[in-house]
Short mmCIF file of C-alpha atoms in Angstrom, two decimals:
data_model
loop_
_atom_site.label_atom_id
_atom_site.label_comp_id
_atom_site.label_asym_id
_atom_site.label_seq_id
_atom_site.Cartn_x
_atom_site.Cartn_y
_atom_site.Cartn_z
CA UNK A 23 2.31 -95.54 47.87
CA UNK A 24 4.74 -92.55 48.50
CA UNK A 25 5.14 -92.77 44.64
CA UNK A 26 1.14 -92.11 44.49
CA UNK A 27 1.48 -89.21 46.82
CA UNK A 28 4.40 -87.25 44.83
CA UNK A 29 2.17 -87.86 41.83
CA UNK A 30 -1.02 -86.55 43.45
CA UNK A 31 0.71 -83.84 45.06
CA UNK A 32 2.02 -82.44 41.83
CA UNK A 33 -0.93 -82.94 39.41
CA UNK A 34 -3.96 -82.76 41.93
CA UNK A 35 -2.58 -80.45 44.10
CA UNK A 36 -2.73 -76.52 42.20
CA UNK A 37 -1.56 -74.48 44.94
CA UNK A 38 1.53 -77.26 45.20
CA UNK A 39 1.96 -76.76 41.75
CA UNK A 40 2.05 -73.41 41.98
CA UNK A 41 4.65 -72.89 44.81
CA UNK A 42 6.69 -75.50 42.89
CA UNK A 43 7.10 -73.35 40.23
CA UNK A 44 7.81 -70.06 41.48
CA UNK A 45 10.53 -71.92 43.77
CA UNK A 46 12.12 -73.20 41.01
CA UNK A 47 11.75 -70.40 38.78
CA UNK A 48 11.28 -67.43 40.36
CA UNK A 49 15.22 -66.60 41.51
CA UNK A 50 16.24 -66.54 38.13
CA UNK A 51 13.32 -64.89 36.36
CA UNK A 52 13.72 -62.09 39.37
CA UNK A 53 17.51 -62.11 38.67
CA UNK A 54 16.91 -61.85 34.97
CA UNK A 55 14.36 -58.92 34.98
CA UNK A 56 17.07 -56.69 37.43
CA UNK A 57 19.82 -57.80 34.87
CA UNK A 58 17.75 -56.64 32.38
CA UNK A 59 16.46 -53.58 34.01
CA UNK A 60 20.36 -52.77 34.82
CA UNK A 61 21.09 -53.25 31.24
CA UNK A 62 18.70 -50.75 29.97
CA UNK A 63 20.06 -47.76 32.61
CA UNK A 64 23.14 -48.33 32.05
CA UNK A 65 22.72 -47.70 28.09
CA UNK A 66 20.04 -44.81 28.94
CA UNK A 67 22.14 -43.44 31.93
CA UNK A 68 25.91 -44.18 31.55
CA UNK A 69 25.82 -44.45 27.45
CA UNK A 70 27.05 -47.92 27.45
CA UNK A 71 27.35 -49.52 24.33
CA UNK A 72 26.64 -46.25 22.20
CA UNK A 73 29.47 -45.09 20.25
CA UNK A 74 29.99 -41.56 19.28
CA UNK A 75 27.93 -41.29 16.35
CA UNK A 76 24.98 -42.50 18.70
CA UNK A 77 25.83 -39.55 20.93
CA UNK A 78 25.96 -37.10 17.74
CA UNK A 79 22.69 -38.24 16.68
CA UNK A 80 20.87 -38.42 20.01
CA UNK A 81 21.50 -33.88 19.80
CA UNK A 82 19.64 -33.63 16.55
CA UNK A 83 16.35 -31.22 16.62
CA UNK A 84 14.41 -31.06 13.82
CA UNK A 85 14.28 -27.43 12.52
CA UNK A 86 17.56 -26.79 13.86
CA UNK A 87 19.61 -26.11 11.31
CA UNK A 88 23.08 -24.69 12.85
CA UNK A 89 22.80 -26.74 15.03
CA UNK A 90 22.62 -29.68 12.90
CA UNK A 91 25.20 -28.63 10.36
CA UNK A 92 27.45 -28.52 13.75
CA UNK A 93 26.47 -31.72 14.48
CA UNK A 94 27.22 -32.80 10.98
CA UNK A 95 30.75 -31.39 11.49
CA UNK A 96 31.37 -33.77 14.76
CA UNK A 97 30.46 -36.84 12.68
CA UNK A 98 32.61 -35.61 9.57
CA UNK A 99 35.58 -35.27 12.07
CA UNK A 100 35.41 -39.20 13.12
CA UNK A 101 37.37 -40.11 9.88
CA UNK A 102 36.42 -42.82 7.54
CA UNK A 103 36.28 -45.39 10.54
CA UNK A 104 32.98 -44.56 11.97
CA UNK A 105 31.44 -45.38 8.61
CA UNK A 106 30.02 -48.73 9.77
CA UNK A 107 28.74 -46.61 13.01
CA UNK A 108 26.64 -44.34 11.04
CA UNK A 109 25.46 -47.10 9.13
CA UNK A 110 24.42 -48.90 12.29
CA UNK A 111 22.61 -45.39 13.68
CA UNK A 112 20.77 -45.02 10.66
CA UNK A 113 19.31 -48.72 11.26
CA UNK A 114 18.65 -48.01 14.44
CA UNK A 115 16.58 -44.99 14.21
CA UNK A 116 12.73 -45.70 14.21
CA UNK A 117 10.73 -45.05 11.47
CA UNK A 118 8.74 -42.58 13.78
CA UNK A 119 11.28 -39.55 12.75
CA UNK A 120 12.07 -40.15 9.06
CA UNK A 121 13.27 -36.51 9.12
CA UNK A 122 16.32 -38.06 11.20
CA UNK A 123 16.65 -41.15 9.47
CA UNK A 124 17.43 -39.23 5.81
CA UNK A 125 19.54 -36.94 7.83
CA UNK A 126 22.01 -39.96 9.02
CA UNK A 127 21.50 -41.42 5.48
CA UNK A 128 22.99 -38.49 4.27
CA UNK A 129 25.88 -38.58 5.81
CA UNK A 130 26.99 -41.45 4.94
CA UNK A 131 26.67 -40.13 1.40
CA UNK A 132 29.32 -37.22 2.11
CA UNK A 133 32.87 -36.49 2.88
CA UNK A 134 34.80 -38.93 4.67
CA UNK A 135 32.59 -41.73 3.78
CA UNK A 136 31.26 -41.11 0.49
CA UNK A 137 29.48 -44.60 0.56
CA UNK A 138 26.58 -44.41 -1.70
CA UNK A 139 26.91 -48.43 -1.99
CA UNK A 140 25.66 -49.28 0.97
CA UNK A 141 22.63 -46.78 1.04
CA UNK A 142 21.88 -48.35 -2.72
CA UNK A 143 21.87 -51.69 -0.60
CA UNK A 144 19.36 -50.23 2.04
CA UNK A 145 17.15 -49.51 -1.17
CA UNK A 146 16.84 -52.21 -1.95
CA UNK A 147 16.21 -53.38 1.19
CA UNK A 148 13.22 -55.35 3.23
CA UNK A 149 12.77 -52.67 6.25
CA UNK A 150 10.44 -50.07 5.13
CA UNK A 151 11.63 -47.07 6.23
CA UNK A 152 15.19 -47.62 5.87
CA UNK A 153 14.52 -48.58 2.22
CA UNK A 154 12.36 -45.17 1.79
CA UNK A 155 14.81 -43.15 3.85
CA UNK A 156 17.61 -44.57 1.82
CA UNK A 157 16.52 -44.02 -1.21
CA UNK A 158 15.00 -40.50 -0.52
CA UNK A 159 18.73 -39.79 0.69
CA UNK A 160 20.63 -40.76 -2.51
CA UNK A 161 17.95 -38.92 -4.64
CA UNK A 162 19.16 -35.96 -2.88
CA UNK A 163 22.95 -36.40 -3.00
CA UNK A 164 23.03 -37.77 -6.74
CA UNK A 165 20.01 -35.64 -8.38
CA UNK A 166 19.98 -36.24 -11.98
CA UNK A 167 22.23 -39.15 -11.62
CA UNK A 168 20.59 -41.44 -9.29
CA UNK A 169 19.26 -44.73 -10.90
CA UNK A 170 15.32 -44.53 -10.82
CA UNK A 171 15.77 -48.02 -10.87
CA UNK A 172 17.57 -48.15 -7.15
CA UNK A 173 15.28 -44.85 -5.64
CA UNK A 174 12.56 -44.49 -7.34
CA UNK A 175 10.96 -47.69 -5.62
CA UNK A 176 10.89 -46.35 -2.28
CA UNK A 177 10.38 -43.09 -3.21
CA UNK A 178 7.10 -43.78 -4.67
CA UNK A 179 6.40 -46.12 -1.44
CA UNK A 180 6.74 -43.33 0.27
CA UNK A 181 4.09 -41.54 -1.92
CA UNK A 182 1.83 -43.84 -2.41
CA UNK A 183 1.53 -44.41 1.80
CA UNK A 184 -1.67 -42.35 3.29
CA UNK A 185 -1.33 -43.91 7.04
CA UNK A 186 1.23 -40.62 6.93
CA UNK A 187 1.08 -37.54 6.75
CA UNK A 188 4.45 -36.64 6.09
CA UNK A 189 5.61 -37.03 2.68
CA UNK A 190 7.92 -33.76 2.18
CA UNK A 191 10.80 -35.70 1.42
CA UNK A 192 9.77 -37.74 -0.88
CA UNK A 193 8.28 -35.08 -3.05
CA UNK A 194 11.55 -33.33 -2.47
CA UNK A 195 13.62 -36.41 -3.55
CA UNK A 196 11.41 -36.29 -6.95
CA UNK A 197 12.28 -33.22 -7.78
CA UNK A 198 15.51 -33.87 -7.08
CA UNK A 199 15.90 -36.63 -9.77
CA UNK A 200 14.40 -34.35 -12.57
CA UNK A 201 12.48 -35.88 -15.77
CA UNK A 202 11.69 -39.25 -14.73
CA UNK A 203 11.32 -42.29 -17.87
CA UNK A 204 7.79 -42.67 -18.57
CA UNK A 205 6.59 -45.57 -16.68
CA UNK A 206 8.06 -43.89 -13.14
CA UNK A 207 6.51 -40.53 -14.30
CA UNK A 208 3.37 -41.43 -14.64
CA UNK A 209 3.38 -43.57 -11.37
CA UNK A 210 4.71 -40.44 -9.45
CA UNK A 211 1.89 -38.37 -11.13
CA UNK A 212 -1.17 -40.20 -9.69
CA UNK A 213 0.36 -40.44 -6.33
CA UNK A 214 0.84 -37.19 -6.27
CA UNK A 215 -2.87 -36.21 -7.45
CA UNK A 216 -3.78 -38.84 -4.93
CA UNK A 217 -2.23 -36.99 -2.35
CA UNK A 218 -3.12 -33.60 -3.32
CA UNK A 219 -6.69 -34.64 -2.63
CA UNK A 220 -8.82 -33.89 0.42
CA UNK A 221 -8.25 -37.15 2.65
CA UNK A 222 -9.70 -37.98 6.31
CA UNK A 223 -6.85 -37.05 9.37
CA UNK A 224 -4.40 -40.10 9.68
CA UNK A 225 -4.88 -39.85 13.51
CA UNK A 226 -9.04 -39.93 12.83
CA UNK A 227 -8.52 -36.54 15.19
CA UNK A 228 -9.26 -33.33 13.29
CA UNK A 229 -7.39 -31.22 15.96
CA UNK A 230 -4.18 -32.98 15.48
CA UNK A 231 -4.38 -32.99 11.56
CA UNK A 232 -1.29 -32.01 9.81
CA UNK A 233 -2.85 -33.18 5.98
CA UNK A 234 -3.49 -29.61 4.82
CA UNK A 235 -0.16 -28.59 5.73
CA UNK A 236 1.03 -32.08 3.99
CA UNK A 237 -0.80 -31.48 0.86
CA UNK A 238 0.16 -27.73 0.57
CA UNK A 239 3.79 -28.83 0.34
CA UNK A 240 2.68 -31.79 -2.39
CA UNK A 241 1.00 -29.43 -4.43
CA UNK A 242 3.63 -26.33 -4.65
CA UNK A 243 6.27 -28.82 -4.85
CA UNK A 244 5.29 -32.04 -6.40
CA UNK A 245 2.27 -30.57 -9.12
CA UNK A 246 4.04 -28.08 -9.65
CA UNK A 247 7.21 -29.25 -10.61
CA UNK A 248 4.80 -31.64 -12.96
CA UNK A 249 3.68 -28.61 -15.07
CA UNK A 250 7.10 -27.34 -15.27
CA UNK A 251 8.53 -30.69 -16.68
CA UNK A 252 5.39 -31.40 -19.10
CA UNK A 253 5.85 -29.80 -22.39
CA UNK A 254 1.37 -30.22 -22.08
CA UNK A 255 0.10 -29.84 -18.64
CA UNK A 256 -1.56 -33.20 -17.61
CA UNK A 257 -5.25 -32.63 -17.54
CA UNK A 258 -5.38 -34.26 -14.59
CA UNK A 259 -3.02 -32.59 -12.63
CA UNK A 260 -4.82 -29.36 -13.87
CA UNK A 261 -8.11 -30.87 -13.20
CA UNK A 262 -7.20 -31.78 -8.75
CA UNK A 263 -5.68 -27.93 -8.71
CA UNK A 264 -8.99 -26.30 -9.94
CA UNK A 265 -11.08 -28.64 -7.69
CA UNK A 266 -8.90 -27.96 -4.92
CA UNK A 267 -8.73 -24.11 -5.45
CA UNK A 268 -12.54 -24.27 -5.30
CA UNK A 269 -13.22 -26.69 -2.74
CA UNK A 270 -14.84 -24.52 -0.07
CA UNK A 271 -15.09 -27.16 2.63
CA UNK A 272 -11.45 -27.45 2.20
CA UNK A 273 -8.89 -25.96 4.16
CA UNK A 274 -7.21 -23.03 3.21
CA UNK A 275 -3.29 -24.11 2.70
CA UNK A 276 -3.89 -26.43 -0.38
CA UNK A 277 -6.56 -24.29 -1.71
CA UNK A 278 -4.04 -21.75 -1.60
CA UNK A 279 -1.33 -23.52 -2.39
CA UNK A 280 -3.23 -24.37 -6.07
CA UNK A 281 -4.14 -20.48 -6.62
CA UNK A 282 -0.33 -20.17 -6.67
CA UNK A 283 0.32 -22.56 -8.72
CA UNK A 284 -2.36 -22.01 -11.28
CA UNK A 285 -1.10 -18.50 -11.31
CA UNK A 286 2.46 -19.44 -11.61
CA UNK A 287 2.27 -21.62 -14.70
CA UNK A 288 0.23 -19.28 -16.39
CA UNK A 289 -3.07 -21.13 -16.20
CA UNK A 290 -5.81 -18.92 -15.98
CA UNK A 291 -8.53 -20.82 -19.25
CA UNK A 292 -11.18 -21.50 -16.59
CA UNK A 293 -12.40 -17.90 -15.64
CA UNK A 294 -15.49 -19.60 -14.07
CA UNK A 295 -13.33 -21.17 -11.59
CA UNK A 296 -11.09 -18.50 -10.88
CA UNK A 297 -14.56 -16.21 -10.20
CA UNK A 298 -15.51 -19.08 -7.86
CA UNK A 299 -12.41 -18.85 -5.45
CA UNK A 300 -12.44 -14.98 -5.89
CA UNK A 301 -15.91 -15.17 -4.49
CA UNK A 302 -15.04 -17.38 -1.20
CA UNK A 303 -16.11 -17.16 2.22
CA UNK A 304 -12.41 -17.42 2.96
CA UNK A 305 -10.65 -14.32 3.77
CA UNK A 306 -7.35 -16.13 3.12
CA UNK A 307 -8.81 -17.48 -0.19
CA UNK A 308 -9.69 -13.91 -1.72
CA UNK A 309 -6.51 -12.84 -0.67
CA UNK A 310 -4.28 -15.17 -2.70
CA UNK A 311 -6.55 -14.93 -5.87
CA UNK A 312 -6.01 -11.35 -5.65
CA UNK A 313 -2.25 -11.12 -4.99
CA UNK A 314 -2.07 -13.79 -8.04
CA UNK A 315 -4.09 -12.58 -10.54
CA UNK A 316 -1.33 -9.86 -11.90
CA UNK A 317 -0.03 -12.75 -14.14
CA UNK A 318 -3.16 -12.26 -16.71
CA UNK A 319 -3.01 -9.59 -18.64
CA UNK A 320 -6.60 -11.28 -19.78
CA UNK A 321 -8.82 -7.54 -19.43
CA UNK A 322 -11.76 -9.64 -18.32
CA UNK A 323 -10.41 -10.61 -15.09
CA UNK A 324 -11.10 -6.82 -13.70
CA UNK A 325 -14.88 -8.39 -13.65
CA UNK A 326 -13.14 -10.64 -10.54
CA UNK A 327 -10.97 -8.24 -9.49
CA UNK A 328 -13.32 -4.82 -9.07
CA UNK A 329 -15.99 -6.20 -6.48
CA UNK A 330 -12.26 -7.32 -4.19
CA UNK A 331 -11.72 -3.43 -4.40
CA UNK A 332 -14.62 -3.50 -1.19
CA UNK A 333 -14.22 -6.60 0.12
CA UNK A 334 -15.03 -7.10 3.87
CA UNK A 335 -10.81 -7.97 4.23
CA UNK A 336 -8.59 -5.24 4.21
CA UNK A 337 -5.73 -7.45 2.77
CA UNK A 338 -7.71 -8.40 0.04
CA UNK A 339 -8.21 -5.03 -1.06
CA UNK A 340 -4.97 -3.91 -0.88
CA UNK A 341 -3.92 -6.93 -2.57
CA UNK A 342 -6.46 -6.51 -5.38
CA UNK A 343 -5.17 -2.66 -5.87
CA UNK A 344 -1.57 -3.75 -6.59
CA UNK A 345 -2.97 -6.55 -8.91
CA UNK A 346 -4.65 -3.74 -10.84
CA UNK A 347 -1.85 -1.06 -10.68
CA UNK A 348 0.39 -3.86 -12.31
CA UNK A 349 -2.31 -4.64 -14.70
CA UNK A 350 -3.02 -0.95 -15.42
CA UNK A 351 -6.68 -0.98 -15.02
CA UNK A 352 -8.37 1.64 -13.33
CA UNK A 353 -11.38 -0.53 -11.76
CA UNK A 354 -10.38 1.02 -8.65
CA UNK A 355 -10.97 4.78 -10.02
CA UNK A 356 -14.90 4.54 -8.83
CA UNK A 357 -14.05 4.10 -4.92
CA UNK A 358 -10.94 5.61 -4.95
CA UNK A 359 -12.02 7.88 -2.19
CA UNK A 360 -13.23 5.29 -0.14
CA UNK A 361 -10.12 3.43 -0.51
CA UNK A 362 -8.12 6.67 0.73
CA UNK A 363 -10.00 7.16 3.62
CA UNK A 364 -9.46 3.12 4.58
CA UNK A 365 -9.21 2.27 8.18
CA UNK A 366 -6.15 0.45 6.85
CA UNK A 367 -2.88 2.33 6.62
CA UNK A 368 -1.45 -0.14 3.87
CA UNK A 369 -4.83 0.18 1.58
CA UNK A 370 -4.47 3.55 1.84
CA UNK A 371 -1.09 3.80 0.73
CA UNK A 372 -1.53 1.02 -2.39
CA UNK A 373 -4.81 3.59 -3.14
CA UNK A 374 -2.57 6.49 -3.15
CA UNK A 375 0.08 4.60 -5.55
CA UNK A 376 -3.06 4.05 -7.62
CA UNK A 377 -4.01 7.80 -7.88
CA UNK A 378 -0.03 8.48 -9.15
CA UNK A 379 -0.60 5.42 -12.16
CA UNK A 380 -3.72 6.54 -13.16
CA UNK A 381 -3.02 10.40 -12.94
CA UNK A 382 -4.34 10.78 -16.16
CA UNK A 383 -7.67 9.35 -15.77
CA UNK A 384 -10.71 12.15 -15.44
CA UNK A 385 -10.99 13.30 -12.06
CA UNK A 386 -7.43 13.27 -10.93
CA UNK A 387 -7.36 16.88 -9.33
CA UNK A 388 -9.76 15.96 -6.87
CA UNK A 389 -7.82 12.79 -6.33
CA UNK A 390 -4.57 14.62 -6.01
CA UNK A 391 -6.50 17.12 -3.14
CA UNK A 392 -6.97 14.19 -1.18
CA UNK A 393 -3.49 13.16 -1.23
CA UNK A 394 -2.64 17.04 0.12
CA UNK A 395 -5.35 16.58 2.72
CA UNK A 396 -3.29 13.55 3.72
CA UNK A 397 0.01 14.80 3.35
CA UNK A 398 -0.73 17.87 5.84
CA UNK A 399 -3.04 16.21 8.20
CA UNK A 400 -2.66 12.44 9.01
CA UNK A 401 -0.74 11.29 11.90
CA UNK A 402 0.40 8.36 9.96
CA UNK A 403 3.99 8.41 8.65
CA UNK A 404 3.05 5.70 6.30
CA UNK A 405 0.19 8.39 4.75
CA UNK A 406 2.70 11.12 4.49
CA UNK A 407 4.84 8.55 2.66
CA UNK A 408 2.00 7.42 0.11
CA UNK A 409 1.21 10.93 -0.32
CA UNK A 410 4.44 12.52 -1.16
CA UNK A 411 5.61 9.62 -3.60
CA UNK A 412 2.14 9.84 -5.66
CA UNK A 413 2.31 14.01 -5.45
CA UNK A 414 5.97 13.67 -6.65
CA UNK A 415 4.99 11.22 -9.51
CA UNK A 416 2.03 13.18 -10.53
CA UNK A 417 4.06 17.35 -10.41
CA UNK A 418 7.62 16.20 -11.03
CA UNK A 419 8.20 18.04 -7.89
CA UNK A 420 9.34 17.39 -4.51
CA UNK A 421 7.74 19.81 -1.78
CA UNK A 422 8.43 19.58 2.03
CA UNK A 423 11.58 17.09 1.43
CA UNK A 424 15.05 16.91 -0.22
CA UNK A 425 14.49 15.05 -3.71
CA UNK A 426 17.22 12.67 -2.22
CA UNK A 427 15.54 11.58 0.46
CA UNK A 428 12.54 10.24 -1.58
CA UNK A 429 13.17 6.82 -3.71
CA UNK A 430 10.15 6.13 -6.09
CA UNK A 431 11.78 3.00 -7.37
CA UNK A 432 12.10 1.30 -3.97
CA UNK A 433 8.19 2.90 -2.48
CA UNK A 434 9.70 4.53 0.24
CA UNK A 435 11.14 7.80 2.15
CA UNK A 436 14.09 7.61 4.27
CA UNK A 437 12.96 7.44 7.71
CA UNK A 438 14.79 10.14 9.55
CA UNK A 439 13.64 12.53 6.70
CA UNK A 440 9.91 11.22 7.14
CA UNK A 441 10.19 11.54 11.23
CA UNK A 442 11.30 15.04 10.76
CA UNK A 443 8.24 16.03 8.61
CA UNK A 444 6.00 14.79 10.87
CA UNK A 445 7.17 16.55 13.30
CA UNK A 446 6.81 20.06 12.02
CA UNK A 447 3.73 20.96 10.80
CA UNK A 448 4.62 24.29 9.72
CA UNK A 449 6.56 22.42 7.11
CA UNK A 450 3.45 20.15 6.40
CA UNK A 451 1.25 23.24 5.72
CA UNK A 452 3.69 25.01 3.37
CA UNK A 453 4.23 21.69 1.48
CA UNK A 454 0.83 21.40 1.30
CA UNK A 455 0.24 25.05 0.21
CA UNK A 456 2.74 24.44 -2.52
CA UNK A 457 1.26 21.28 -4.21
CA UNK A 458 -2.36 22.82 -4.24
CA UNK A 459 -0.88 26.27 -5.92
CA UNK A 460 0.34 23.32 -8.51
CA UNK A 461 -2.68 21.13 -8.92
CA UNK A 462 -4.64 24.27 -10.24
CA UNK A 463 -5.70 24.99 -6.39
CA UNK A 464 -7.98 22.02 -5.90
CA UNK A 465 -8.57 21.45 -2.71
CA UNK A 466 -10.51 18.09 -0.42
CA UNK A 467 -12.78 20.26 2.17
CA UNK A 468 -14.06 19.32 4.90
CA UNK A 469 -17.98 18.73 3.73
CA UNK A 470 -15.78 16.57 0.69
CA UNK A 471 -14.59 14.39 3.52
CA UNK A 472 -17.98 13.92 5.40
CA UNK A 473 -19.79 12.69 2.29
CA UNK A 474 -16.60 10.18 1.68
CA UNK A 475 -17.25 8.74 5.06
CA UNK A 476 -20.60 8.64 4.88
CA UNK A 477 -20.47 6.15 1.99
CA UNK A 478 -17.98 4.03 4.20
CA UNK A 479 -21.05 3.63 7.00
CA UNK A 480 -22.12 0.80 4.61
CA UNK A 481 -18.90 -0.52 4.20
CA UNK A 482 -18.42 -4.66 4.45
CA UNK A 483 -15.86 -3.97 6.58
CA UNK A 484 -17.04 -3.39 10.60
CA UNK A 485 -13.68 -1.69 11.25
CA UNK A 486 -13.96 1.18 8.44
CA UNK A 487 -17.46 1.74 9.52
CA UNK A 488 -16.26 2.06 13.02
CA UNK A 489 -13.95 4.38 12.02
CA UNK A 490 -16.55 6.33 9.26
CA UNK A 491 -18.58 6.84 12.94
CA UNK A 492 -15.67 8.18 15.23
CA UNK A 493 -14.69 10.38 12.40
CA UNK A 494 -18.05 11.77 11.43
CA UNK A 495 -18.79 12.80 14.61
CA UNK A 496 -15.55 14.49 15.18
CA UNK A 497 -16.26 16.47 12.24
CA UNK A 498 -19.98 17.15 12.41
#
């Protein structure tokens, strides 16, 4: 009977069952959690258990570059024996901060240790990112000397993985290596178009997207450094840049990013496409096809380039005027006095180096008189500058400052010497006086001015027609 009892008790009996366990149990699973819990402070708190490489590594920030070579230093200065150590770290840091991981990598690749062996063995390795990390790491120490066979397998893990958006490294560890064999070059080449390409956000949240910025570094570092290896530009390397470039529901970094590469290796056959981005509704867009566009010496491109010379973005037109003044065309002659009366100070002076280049072209007295009017007038040093650098290109002489104080070559006046002419405006007006008796006495008047800024009320650009209104009525 009392054996009947135990057995109901312990089988019938849940609350019974219950208390019996936590009686027997609960002391040590209590004792084992505060252990436990102990354990972890400690490390955290009193650092037991790390060794000194673990302490090095913990004071690594990314971007900080003294401070990491310092930090480098500290580990150097352990001696050979804390080799296995910064093996161990490397292990131990997550795949969360590959950035770090290389970093450790690589110093086990450098003085004392010098152990490329065990890295090669990490390579080849099972854990993901050590294997990437790795190999990215000995790509970078040995260059044209690593084995593809040992790096280029995580390397092009790396490449081929879209759950991140992080692949600078990689791309930076192919470039590293240099002309790949022919199987691992073509490999690299479609990851790389692959991740050129517009792709979703890895975190599905738009705000916290960091692809653009991603695929900006792919393209300026990995496609391009494709074209400058091919002896023929892969079509299809040439075909993701052009799509890219035009792409306007893309972002603006890798369309940018392909302008400047397009422009850099010379590839300019698709003037349709090139017309396309010139024409985008992205200020940042227009801005790079202008700036890039000096590499053509292709006459049609002024069709692109002329319409920039009033586009709504002051940097675009000041950036389309120095494309032009290094391609020596003129397209900028018919709004030239527009372009000197800009609310901009810096599209004003590139319009005032473009009335010095082109001081041959028909009208360049008048031109010249506006320069005079700004030289004498403006309360902006950086006019006075433009002025007197275009009226010393176009007389041969130097009026209202020592010839040693202006420096063509460089584009600019030294500044004590421009601070003083500002300052005295007798010296303005007789330095004005003197160019004009030059130039044949042409001078800008005052009704010349009004009809200039009338033409800028219909400017795309609100703040020049802002300005064409103040200035009208303080002239009128």
């Amino acid at each position: 009977m009392a054996r009947d009892s135990d057995s109901t008790d312990m089988g019938g009996g849940s609350a019974g069952g219950v208390r019996g366990f936590l009686a027997y149990w609960g002391p040590p699973v209590a004792i084992g959690l505060v252990v436990g819990l102990g354990m972890v402070w400690a490390w955290r708190s009193l650092a037991i258990g790390r060794t000194d490489v673990d302490e090095i590594v913990a004071r690594w920030e990314w971007g900080a570059d003294d401070a990491n070579a310092a930090l480098e230093d500290e580990i150097a200065a352990l001696g050979p024996s804390a080799r296995g150590d910064v093996l161990e770290a490397f292990r131990n840091v997550d795949g969360d901060y590959p950035d770090l991981k290389v970093w450790v990598a690589q110093r086990l690749t450098e003085e004392p240790f010098f152990d490329n062996k065990s890295l090669a063995e990490e390579a080849r390795g099972d854990d993901r990112w050590d294997r990437r990390t790795a190999a990215v790491a000995l790509a970078l120490r040995l260059r044209e000397e690593a084995d593809p066979d040992v790096v280029m397998p995580g390397i092009l893990d790396w490449l081929n993985d879209l759950a991140t958006d992080d692949h600078e490294l990689a791309v930076m560890a192919v470039a590293a290596v240099g002309p790949l064999p022919p199987d691992w070059e073509s490999r690299v080449r479609e990851a790389l178009v692959r991740l050129a390409r517009r792709r979703d956000p890895v975190s599905g949240d738009a705000a916290d997207d960091w692809s653009p910025e991603d695929r900006d570094i792919v393209i300026q570092q990995g496609l391009a450094n494709l074209l400058r290896d091919a002896a023929v530009p892969a079509q299809d390397v040439l075909d993701v840049l052009y799509e890219i470039m035009t792409d306007e529901e893309d972002d603006y970094a890798p369309r940018v990013a392909a302008v400047r590469v397009l422009s850099e290796k010379k590839q300019f056959e698709r003037f349709d496409a090139w017309k396309a981005a010139a024409a985008s509704s992205n200020d940042v867009v227009r801005q790079a096809v202008a700036d890039n566009l000096f590499r053509t010496q292709d006459r049609a491109f002024g069709e692109i380039l002329k319409p920039m010379h009033r586009d709504p973005h002051s940097l675009v037109r000041s950036g389309s005027l120095d494309t032009q003044i290094l391609r020596r065309q003129p397209t900028m002659l018919d709004v030239i006095d527009q372009l000197l009366e800009d609310h901009d100070v810096w599209v004003r002076f590139a319009a005032a180096e473009a009335v010095a280049v082109f001081k041959d072209a028909p009208g360049a007295p008048q031109r010249a008189a506006m320069l005079v009017r700004l030289l004498e007038e403006s309360d902006e040093p950086v006019d006075a500058e433009g002025a007197i650098l275009a009226l010393s290109a176009i007389t041969g002489d130097v009026f209202g400052f020592r010839e040693i104080d202006v420096h063509p070559q460089m584009e600019e006046v030294e500044e004590s010497a421009l601070d003083a002419f500002m300052k005295d405006p007798e010296g303005r007006a007789e330095a004005a006086a003197k160019y004009r008796t030059k130039l044949g006495g042409v001078v800008f008047t005052r009704e010349d001015r009004i009809a200039v800024l009338e033409k800028l009320l219909e400017h795309p650009d609100p703040e020049n027609r802002a300005r064409a209104e103040r200035l009208l009525a303080e002239l009128r």
